[in-house]
Short mmCIF file of C-alpha atoms in Angstrom, two decimals:
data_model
loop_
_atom_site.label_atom_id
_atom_site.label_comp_id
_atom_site.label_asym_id
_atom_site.label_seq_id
_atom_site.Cartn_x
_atom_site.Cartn_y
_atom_site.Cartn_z
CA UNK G 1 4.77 -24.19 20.84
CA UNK G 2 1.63 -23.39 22.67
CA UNK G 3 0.39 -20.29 24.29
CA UNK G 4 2.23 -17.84 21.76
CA UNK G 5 0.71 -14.70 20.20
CA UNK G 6 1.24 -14.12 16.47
CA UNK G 7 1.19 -10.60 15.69
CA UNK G 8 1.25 -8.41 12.39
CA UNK G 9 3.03 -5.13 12.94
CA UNK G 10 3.18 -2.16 11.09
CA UNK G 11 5.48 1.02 11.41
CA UNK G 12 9.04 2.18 11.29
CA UNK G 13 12.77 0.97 11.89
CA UNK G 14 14.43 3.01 14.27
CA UNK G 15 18.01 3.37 13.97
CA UNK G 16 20.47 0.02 12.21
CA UNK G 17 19.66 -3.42 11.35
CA UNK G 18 22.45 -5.23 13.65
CA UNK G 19 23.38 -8.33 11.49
CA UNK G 20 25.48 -10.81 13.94
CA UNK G 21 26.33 -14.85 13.57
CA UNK G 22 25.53 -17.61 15.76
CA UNK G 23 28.45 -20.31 16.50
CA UNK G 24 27.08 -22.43 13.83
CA UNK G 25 26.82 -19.75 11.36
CA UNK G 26 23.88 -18.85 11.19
CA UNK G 27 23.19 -15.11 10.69
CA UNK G 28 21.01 -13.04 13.01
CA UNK G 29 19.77 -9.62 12.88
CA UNK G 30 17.81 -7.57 15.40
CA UNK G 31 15.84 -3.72 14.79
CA UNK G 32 13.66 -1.48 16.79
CA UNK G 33 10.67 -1.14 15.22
CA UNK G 34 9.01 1.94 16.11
CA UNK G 35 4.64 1.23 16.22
CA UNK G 36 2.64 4.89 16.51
CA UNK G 37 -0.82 3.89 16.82
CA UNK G 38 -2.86 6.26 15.16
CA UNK G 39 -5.81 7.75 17.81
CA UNK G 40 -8.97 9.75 16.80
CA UNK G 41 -9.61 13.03 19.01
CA UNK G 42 -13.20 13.58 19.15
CA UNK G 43 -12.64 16.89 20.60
CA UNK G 44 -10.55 18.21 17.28
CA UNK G 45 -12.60 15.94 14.91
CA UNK G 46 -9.36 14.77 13.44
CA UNK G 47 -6.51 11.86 13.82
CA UNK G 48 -3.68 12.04 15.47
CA UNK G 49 -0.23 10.23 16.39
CA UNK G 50 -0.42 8.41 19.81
CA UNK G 51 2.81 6.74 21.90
CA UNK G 52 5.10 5.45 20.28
CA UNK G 53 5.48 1.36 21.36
CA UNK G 54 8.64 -0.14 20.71
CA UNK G 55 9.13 -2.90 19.27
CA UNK G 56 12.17 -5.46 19.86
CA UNK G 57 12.40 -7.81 16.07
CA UNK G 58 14.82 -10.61 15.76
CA UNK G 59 15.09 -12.57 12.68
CA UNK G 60 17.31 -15.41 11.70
CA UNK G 61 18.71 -16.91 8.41
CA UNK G 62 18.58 -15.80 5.05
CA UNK G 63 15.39 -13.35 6.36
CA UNK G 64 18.32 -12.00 8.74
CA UNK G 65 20.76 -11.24 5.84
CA UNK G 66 17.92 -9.67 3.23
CA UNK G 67 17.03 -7.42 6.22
CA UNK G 68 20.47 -6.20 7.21
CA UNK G 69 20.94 -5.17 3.45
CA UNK G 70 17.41 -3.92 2.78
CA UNK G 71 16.48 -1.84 6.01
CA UNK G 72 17.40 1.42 6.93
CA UNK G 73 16.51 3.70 9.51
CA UNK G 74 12.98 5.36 9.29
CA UNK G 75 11.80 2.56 6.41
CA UNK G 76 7.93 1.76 7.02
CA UNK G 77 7.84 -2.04 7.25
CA UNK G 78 5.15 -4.69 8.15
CA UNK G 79 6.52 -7.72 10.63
CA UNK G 80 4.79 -10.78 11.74
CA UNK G 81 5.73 -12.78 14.01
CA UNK G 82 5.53 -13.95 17.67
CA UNK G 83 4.99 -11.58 19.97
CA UNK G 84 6.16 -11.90 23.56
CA UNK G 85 6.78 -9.22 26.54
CA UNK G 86 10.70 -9.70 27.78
CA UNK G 87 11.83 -7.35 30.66
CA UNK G 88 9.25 -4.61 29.94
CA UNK G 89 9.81 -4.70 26.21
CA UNK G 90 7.86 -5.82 23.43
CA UNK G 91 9.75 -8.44 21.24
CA UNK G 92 8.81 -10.14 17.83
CA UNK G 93 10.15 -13.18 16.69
CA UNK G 94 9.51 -12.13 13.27
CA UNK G 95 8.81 -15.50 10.38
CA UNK G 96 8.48 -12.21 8.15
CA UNK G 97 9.48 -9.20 7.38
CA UNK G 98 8.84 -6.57 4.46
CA UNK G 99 8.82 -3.22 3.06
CA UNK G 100 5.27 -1.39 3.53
CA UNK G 101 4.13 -0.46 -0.48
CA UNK G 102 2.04 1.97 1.13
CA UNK G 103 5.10 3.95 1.95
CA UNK G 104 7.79 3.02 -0.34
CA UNK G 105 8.57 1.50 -3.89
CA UNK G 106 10.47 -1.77 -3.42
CA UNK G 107 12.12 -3.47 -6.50
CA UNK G 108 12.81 -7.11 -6.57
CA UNK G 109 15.98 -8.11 -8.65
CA UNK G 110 13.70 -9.41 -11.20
CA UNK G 111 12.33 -5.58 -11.70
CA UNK G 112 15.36 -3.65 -10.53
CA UNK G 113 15.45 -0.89 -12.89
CA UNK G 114 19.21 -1.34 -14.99
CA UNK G 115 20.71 1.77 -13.81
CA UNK G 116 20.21 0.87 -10.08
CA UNK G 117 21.30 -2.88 -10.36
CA UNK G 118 24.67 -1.40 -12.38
CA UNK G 119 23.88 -2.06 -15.89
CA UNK G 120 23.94 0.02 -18.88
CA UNK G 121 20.33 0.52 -20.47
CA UNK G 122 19.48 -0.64 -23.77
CA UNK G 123 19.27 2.35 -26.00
CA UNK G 124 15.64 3.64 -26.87
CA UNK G 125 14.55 2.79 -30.17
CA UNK G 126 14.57 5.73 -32.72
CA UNK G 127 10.55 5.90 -33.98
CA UNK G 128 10.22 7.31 -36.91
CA UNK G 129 6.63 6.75 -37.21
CA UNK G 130 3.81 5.35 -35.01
CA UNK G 131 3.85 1.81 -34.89
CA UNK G 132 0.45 -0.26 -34.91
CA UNK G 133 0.47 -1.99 -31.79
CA UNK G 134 1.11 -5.81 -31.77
CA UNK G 135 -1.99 -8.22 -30.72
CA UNK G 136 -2.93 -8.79 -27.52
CA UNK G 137 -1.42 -12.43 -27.55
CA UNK G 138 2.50 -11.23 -29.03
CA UNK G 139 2.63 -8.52 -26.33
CA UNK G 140 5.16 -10.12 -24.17
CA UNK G 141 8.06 -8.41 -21.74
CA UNK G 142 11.21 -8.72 -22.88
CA UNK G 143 13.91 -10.91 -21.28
CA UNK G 144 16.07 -8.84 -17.91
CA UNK G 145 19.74 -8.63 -18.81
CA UNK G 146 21.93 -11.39 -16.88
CA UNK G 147 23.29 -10.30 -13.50
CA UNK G 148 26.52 -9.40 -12.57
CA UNK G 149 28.73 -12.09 -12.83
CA UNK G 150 30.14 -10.85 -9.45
CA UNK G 151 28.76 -12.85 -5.88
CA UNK G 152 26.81 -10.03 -4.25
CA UNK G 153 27.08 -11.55 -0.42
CA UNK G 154 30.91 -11.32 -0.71
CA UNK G 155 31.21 -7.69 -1.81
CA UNK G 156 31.28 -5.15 0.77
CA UNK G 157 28.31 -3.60 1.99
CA UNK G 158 27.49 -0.50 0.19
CA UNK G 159 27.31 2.85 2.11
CA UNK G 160 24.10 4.12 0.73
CA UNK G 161 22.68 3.85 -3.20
CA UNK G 162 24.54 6.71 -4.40
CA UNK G 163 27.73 4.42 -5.46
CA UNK G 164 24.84 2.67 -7.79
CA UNK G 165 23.00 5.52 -9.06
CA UNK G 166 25.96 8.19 -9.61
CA UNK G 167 26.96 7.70 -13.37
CA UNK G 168 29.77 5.11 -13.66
CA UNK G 169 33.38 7.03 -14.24
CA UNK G 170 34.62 3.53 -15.81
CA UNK G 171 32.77 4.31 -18.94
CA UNK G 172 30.67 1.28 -18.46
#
């Protein structure tokens, strides 16, 4: 469609990801995103926070879902999209959406670290002396454990991360 303006924004959810469903199915999720331009003052010599513009993001399908789970209030993310002004307000029909490194450490479930992703560590080698290390070529990562058998859409949404990183009273 012509005459739209792509935009790449930067700052901070404010408030809940709402997650909703269209009549086909599809699911839909809408933030605030909270921009604070950063302004120099000449007259201090130093930076400071400007107004806060906010910022109206929609997303739709799977992007929708990963962003409902994912995003929190007050989590620094970067949003492109395109831009358009609606009834005073600023809206982004976001293609993308992610967590800004800059701000946070984001874990993929590829690199989810075993206690948070609910699986019980392998145990630490004992080292009894210094081993030599291995070539350059044979240095290799080892293989992630398997997954939890368990479908992760259909389980209820978790409250915050403390369910996953309080030690298990199971005895798993």
């Amino acid at each position: 469609m012509s005459g739209e303006t792509t935009a790449v924004i930067r700052g901070r959810v404010y408030g809940t990801v709402q997650l909703r469903h269209t009549e086909r199915g599809t699911p839909a999720a809408r933030f605030t995103l909270m921009q604070v331009p950063r302004e120099y003052d000449r007259a201090r010599g130093q930076w400071r926070d400007g107004e806060p513009v906010p910022v109206i993001c929609t997303v739709t399908g799977p992007l929708a879902r990963h962003a409902a789970e994912c995003l929190t209030d007050a989590v620094h993310v970067i949003a492109t999209g395109n831009l358009a002004l609606r009834d005073n307000l600023l809206h982004l029909d976001s293609a993308q959406v992610g967590v800004d490194l800059a701000h946070h450490v984001a874990y993929i479930d590829d690199t989810l670290p075993a206690v948070l992703a609910g699986r019980v560590p392998a145990p630490a080698p004992r080292a009894t002396a210094v081993p030599e290390p291995a070539p350059r070529a044979e240095r290799r990562p080892a293989a992630a454990p398997a997954a939890p058998a368990a479908d992760w859409w259909q389980s209820p949404p978790r409250r915050s991360w403390d369910a996953v990183t309080a030690p298990s009273r199971t005895g798993r």
